PDB file of C-alpha atoms in Angstrom:
ATOM      1  CA  PRO A   1     -25.548 -78.659  75.100  1.00 79.00           C
ATOM      2  CA  TYR A   2     -22.939 -76.662  77.031  1.00 85.00           C
ATOM      3  CA  PHE A   3     -20.087 -78.175  75.025  1.00 88.00           C
ATOM      4  CA  LYS A   4     -21.838 -77.213  71.801  1.00 90.00           C
ATOM      5  CA  THR A   5     -22.185 -73.611  72.997  1.00 90.00           C
ATOM      6  CA  ILE A   6     -18.553 -73.551  74.144  1.00 91.00           C
ATOM      7  CA  LYS A   7     -17.405 -74.889  70.751  1.00 91.00           C
ATOM      8  CA  GLU A   8     -19.448 -72.227  68.888  1.00 92.00           C
ATOM      9  CA  LEU A   9     -17.994 -69.492  71.076  1.00 92.00           C
ATOM     10  CA  GLN A  10     -14.455 -70.811  70.569  1.00 93.00           C
ATOM     11  CA  ASP A  11     -15.029 -70.794  66.784  1.00 92.00           C
ATOM     12  CA  LYS A  12     -16.297 -67.207  66.960  1.00 93.00           C
ATOM     13  CA  ILE A  13     -13.247 -66.201  68.992  1.00 93.00           C
ATOM     14  CA  LEU A  14     -10.973 -67.857  66.416  1.00 93.00           C
ATOM     15  CA  VAL A  15     -12.698 -66.039  63.524  1.00 93.00           C
ATOM     16  CA  ALA A  16     -12.501 -62.729  65.388  1.00 94.00           C
ATOM     17  CA  THR A  17      -8.807 -63.331  66.152  1.00 93.00           C
ATOM     18  CA  ILE A  18      -8.072 -63.986  62.479  1.00 93.00           C
ATOM     19  CA  LYS A  19      -9.966 -60.835  61.433  1.00 93.00           C
ATOM     20  CA  HIS A  20      -8.083 -58.837  64.049  1.00 93.00           C
ATOM     21  CA  SER A  21      -4.743 -60.185  62.802  1.00 93.00           C
ATOM     22  CA  LYS A  22      -5.623 -59.226  59.212  1.00 92.00           C
ATOM     23  CA  ILE A  23      -6.520 -55.697  60.318  1.00 93.00           C
ATOM     24  CA  VAL A  24      -3.275 -55.359  62.285  1.00 92.00           C
ATOM     25  CA  LEU A  25      -1.347 -56.530  59.202  1.00 93.00           C
ATOM     26  CA  GLN A  26      -3.132 -53.979  57.006  1.00 93.00           C
ATOM     27  CA  ILE A  27      -2.296 -51.222  59.489  1.00 92.00           C
ATOM     28  CA  ASP A  28       1.369 -52.292  59.549  1.00 89.00           C
ATOM     29  CA  ASN A  29       1.481 -52.287  55.745  1.00 89.00           C
ATOM     30  CA  ALA A  30      -0.113 -48.836  55.644  1.00 89.00           C
ATOM     31  CA  CYS A  31       2.474 -47.548  58.126  1.00 87.00           C
ATOM     32  CA  LEU A  32       5.317 -48.966  56.051  1.00 86.00           C
ATOM     33  CA  ALA A  33       3.893 -47.362  52.917  1.00 84.00           C
ATOM     34  CA  ALA A  34       3.534 -44.036  54.726  1.00 81.00           C
ATOM     35  CA  ASP A  35       7.146 -44.257  55.942  1.00 78.00           C
ATOM     36  CA  ASP A  36       8.281 -45.006  52.385  1.00 75.00           C
ATOM     37  CA  PHE A  37       6.322 -42.125  50.855  1.00 70.00           C
ATOM     38  CA  PRO A  38       8.698 -39.255  51.744  1.00 64.00           C
ATOM     39  CA  THR A  39      11.542 -41.204  50.162  1.00 64.00           C
ATOM     40  CA  ARG A  40       9.583 -41.575  46.951  1.00 60.00           C
ATOM     41  CA  SER A  41       8.615 -37.908  46.852  1.00 61.00           C
ATOM     42  CA  GLY A  42      12.273 -37.057  47.471  1.00 65.00           C
ATOM     43  CA  LEU A  43      13.133 -39.102  44.409  1.00 66.00           C
ATOM     44  CA  GLY A  44      10.575 -37.110  42.473  1.00 68.00           C
ATOM     45  CA  GLY A  45      12.398 -33.942  43.462  1.00 71.00           C
ATOM     46  CA  ARG A  46      15.697 -35.442  42.361  1.00 73.00           C
ATOM     47  CA  HIS A  47      14.119 -36.467  39.077  1.00 73.00           C
ATOM     48  CA  ASN A  48      12.927 -32.912  38.508  1.00 76.00           C
ATOM     49  CA  GLY A  49      16.389 -31.599  39.355  1.00 80.00           C
ATOM     50  CA  LEU A  50      17.990 -33.966  36.875  1.00 82.00           C
ATOM     51  CA  ARG A  51      15.437 -32.931  34.270  1.00 84.00           C
ATOM     52  CA  GLY A  52      16.602 -29.341  34.758  1.00 84.00           C
ATOM     53  CA  VAL A  53      20.234 -30.372  34.275  1.00 86.00           C
ATOM     54  CA  LEU A  54      19.266 -32.224  31.099  1.00 85.00           C
ATOM     55  CA  ASP A  55      17.444 -29.137  29.838  1.00 87.00           C
ATOM     56  CA  GLU A  56      20.573 -27.066  30.479  1.00 89.00           C
ATOM     57  CA  LEU A  57      22.784 -29.549  28.612  1.00 89.00           C
ATOM     58  CA  THR A  58      20.537 -29.849  25.548  1.00 90.00           C
ATOM     59  CA  PRO A  59      21.873 -26.727  23.770  1.00 92.00           C
ATOM     60  CA  ALA A  60      25.461 -27.910  24.300  1.00 92.00           C
ATOM     61  CA  ARG A  61      24.571 -31.298  22.866  1.00 91.00           C
ATOM     62  CA  THR A  62      22.911 -29.675  19.853  1.00 92.00           C
ATOM     63  CA  ASN A  63      25.997 -27.530  19.308  1.00 93.00           C
ATOM     64  CA  LEU A  64      28.287 -30.566  19.452  1.00 93.00           C
ATOM     65  CA  GLU A  65      26.070 -32.460  17.006  1.00 94.00           C
ATOM     66  CA  MET A  66      26.277 -29.526  14.586  1.00 95.00           C
ATOM     67  CA  GLN A  67      30.078 -29.467  14.935  1.00 95.00           C
ATOM     68  CA  ILE A  68      30.222 -33.193  14.233  1.00 94.00           C
ATOM     69  CA  GLU A  69      28.096 -32.756  11.119  1.00 93.00           C
ATOM     70  CA  GLY A  70      30.354 -29.913   9.945  1.00 93.00           C
ATOM     71  CA  LEU A  71      33.454 -32.070  10.491  1.00 94.00           C
ATOM     72  CA  ARG A  72      31.864 -34.932   8.556  1.00 93.00           C
ATOM     73  CA  GLU A  73      31.161 -32.617   5.638  1.00 94.00           C
ATOM     74  CA  GLU A  74      34.720 -31.293   5.800  1.00 93.00           C
ATOM     75  CA  LEU A  75      36.086 -34.847   5.861  1.00 93.00           C
ATOM     76  CA  ALA A  76      33.950 -35.759   2.834  1.00 91.00           C
ATOM     77  CA  ASP A  77      35.304 -32.704   0.976  1.00 91.00           C
ATOM     78  CA  LEU A  78      38.896 -33.608   1.876  1.00 91.00           C
ATOM     79  CA  GLN A  79      38.371 -37.183   0.710  1.00 90.00           C
ATOM     80  CA  GLU A  80      36.844 -35.925  -2.554  1.00 89.00           C
ATOM     81  CA  ASN A  81      39.781 -33.554  -3.105  1.00 88.00           C
ATOM     82  CA  GLN A  82      42.235 -36.367  -2.377  1.00 86.00           C
ATOM     83  CA  GLN A  83      40.544 -38.598  -4.940  1.00 85.00           C
ATOM     84  CA  ARG A  84      40.711 -35.807  -7.572  1.00 84.00           C
ATOM     85  CA  LYS A  85      44.429 -35.386  -6.947  1.00 81.00           C
ATOM     86  CA  SER A  86      45.082 -39.115  -7.322  1.00 78.00           C
ATOM     87  CA  VAL A  87      43.227 -39.358 -10.684  1.00 70.00           C
ATOM     88  CA  PRO A  88      45.449 -38.671 -13.719  1.00 68.00           C
ATOM     89  CA  TRP A  89      44.458 -35.585 -15.769  1.00 64.00           C
ATOM     90  CA  GLY A  90      43.769 -37.487 -18.895  1.00 56.00           C
ATOM     91  CA  ALA A  91      41.319 -39.914 -17.365  1.00 54.00           C
TER      92      ALA A  91
END
């Protein structure tokens, strides 16, 4: 009967050891996540800073797109004028 009791106690110790190890692992993972958190929030700040830069550059981009459109229209007019000049008057 003593060996049976010893075996049951050893099994309980093993189960408790496994539970303890799982808890220690969870704590370690939580600590790693907590250490990583400031880095992630720092990236959020960088993201917001870059968003501000993008907002500042948007008007310049719009202006350049308008200039491109104007140049395309001018090119189309020049090509149309060139075609008119190359067509004989009697045609």
